[in-house]
Amino acid sequence: MTGSIHLPRSIYEEIIAHAMEGAPAEVCGVLAGIDGYATELVRGRNEAANPIMDYWIDGQTLLKQFDFEDRGEVMIAVYHSHPVDEAYPSATDACNAYYPDAVHLICSLKDPSHPVVRGYLLVAEELSTRPPDLIPVRGNLHFLAHHHRDGKNNYYDLAIVEDNGRPRLLRVRILEQDVIVAG
């Protein structure tokens, strides 16, 4: 299920510019396109409670996917930045992966002189039993995770305690996608 996403150089550079302009907060947005080829970038507004550590794309930006569909395209990617971390999905990114068909592009500014953009499909499946070895994410006892990273079969096991007190159990597979920059 690994594949690729093709970015015109202008869109690739716009993702990096947006990340640099927004640092130290995370920035976010969406890409329109077809068959893995990006045609448009729409900058979003980060509405996360803590935009330094997380992102949450504003609803108006997400509604752009209907405009994309009207012209025969789809939302092929969601992007956000990691101002101080590597370009790899966090447990929070995995928990909020609501678009399994969209590539999740992450722009890392860990070394601001050499930004890195990597892409992933984040595919969630419900689990019926609680996985072992879960630990609180950032001390939050209502959000537990265990990251499995061996290079081939990377995933997060997650337990999110819902408002009703019941845990939602997920396994989110992390499938790296090649990011091909043209032009």
mmCIF file of C-alpha atoms in Angstrom, residues 52-141:
data_model
loop_
_atom_site.group_PDB
_atom_site.id
_atom_site.type_symbol
_atom_site.label_atom_id
_atom_site.label_comp_id
_atom_site.label_asym_id
_atom_site.label_seq_id
_atom_site.Cartn_x
_atom_site.Cartn_y
_atom_site.Cartn_z
ATOM 1 C CA ILE A 52 2.864 24.794 19.608
ATOM 2 C CA MET A 53 2.398 21.030 20.078
ATOM 3 C CA ASP A 54 -0.594 20.099 17.891
ATOM 4 C CA TYR A 55 -2.656 21.054 14.886
ATOM 5 C CA TRP A 56 -6.364 21.054 14.128
ATOM 6 C CA ILE A 57 -7.381 22.317 10.686
ATOM 7 C CA ASP A 58 -10.210 24.843 10.706
ATOM 8 C CA GLY A 59 -13.524 23.734 9.242
ATOM 9 C CA GLN A 60 -13.578 26.305 6.420
ATOM 10 C CA THR A 61 -10.358 24.879 5.003
ATOM 11 C CA LEU A 62 -11.640 21.314 5.231
ATOM 12 C CA LEU A 63 -14.816 22.354 3.386
ATOM 13 C CA LYS A 64 -12.619 23.242 0.391
ATOM 14 C CA GLN A 65 -12.691 19.546 -0.497
ATOM 15 C CA PHE A 66 -16.201 20.129 -1.925
ATOM 16 C CA ASP A 67 -14.770 22.813 -4.227
ATOM 17 C CA PHE A 68 -12.089 20.339 -5.282
ATOM 18 C CA GLU A 69 -14.730 17.711 -6.071
ATOM 19 C CA ASP A 70 -16.761 20.227 -8.105
ATOM 20 C CA ARG A 71 -13.812 20.533 -10.486
ATOM 21 C CA GLY A 72 -13.074 16.789 -10.600
ATOM 22 C CA GLU A 73 -10.306 16.695 -8.004
ATOM 23 C CA VAL A 74 -10.037 15.467 -4.416
ATOM 24 C CA MET A 75 -8.218 16.376 -1.231
ATOM 25 C CA ILE A 76 -5.103 14.287 -1.840
ATOM 26 C CA ALA A 77 -3.133 15.497 1.177
ATOM 27 C CA VAL A 78 -3.292 17.148 4.569
ATOM 28 C CA TYR A 79 -0.104 18.887 5.647
ATOM 29 C CA HIS A 80 1.238 20.223 8.903
ATOM 30 C CA SER A 81 4.569 21.163 10.419
ATOM 31 C CA HIS A 82 6.724 19.864 13.231
ATOM 32 C CA PRO A 83 8.774 22.930 14.210
ATOM 33 C CA VAL A 84 11.143 21.023 16.530
ATOM 34 C CA ASP A 85 10.534 17.335 15.797
ATOM 35 C CA GLU A 86 11.285 14.985 12.933
ATOM 36 C CA ALA A 87 8.955 14.567 9.953
ATOM 37 C CA TYR A 88 7.256 11.518 11.432
ATOM 38 C CA PRO A 89 3.693 11.198 12.774
ATOM 39 C CA SER A 90 3.232 11.705 16.495
ATOM 40 C CA ALA A 91 0.709 9.749 18.552
ATOM 41 C CA THR A 92 -1.580 12.783 18.340
ATOM 42 C CA ASP A 93 -1.212 12.849 14.549
ATOM 43 C CA ALA A 94 -2.166 9.168 14.467
ATOM 44 C CA CYS A 95 -5.152 9.751 16.757
ATOM 45 C CA ASN A 96 -6.447 12.542 14.500
ATOM 46 C CA ALA A 97 -5.970 10.694 11.192
ATOM 47 C CA TYR A 98 -9.501 11.090 9.866
ATOM 48 C CA TYR A 99 -8.569 10.973 6.168
ATOM 49 C CA PRO A 100 -7.138 7.501 5.402
ATOM 50 C CA ASP A 101 -7.043 8.155 1.635
ATOM 51 C CA ALA A 102 -5.164 11.448 1.971
ATOM 52 C CA VAL A 103 -1.398 11.565 2.353
ATOM 53 C CA HIS A 104 -0.338 13.244 5.592
ATOM 54 C CA LEU A 105 2.603 15.482 4.738
ATOM 55 C CA ILE A 106 4.788 16.595 7.621
ATOM 56 C CA CYS A 107 7.312 19.404 7.265
ATOM 57 C CA SER A 108 10.047 19.191 9.897
ATOM 58 C CA LEU A 109 12.015 22.274 10.870
ATOM 59 C CA LYS A 110 14.141 20.359 13.372
ATOM 60 C CA ASP A 111 17.099 21.700 11.378
ATOM 61 C CA PRO A 112 15.655 24.948 9.960
ATOM 62 C CA SER A 113 18.471 25.230 7.424
ATOM 63 C CA HIS A 114 17.402 21.850 5.956
ATOM 64 C CA PRO A 115 13.605 21.441 6.147
ATOM 65 C CA VAL A 116 12.334 17.910 5.495
ATOM 66 C CA VAL A 117 8.941 17.034 4.004
ATOM 67 C CA ARG A 118 7.791 13.412 4.257
ATOM 68 C CA GLY A 119 4.450 11.786 3.516
ATOM 69 C CA TYR A 120 2.449 9.013 5.157
ATOM 70 C CA LEU A 121 -0.844 7.222 4.893
ATOM 71 C CA LEU A 122 -2.312 6.796 8.376
ATOM 72 C CA VAL A 123 -4.744 3.896 8.365
ATOM 73 C CA ALA A 124 -6.763 3.281 11.540
ATOM 74 C CA GLU A 125 -8.547 0.135 12.603
ATOM 75 C CA GLU A 126 -10.639 -0.445 15.706
ATOM 76 C CA LEU A 127 -9.292 -2.977 18.203
ATOM 77 C CA SER A 128 -11.477 -5.188 20.370
ATOM 78 C CA THR A 129 -8.958 -5.648 23.178
ATOM 79 C CA ARG A 130 -6.652 -3.221 24.914
ATOM 80 C CA PRO A 131 -3.071 -3.553 23.666
ATOM 81 C CA PRO A 132 -0.272 -3.951 26.214
ATOM 82 C CA ASP A 133 2.396 -1.410 27.104
ATOM 83 C CA LEU A 134 0.310 1.744 26.609
ATOM 84 C CA ILE A 135 1.655 4.863 28.315
ATOM 85 C CA PRO A 136 0.103 8.321 28.768
ATOM 86 C CA VAL A 137 0.870 10.816 26.002
ATOM 87 C CA ARG A 138 2.275 14.013 27.544
ATOM 88 C CA GLY A 139 1.025 12.853 30.954
ATOM 89 C CA ASN A 140 -2.603 12.638 29.764
ATOM 90 C CA LEU A 141 -4.260 9.624 31.421
#
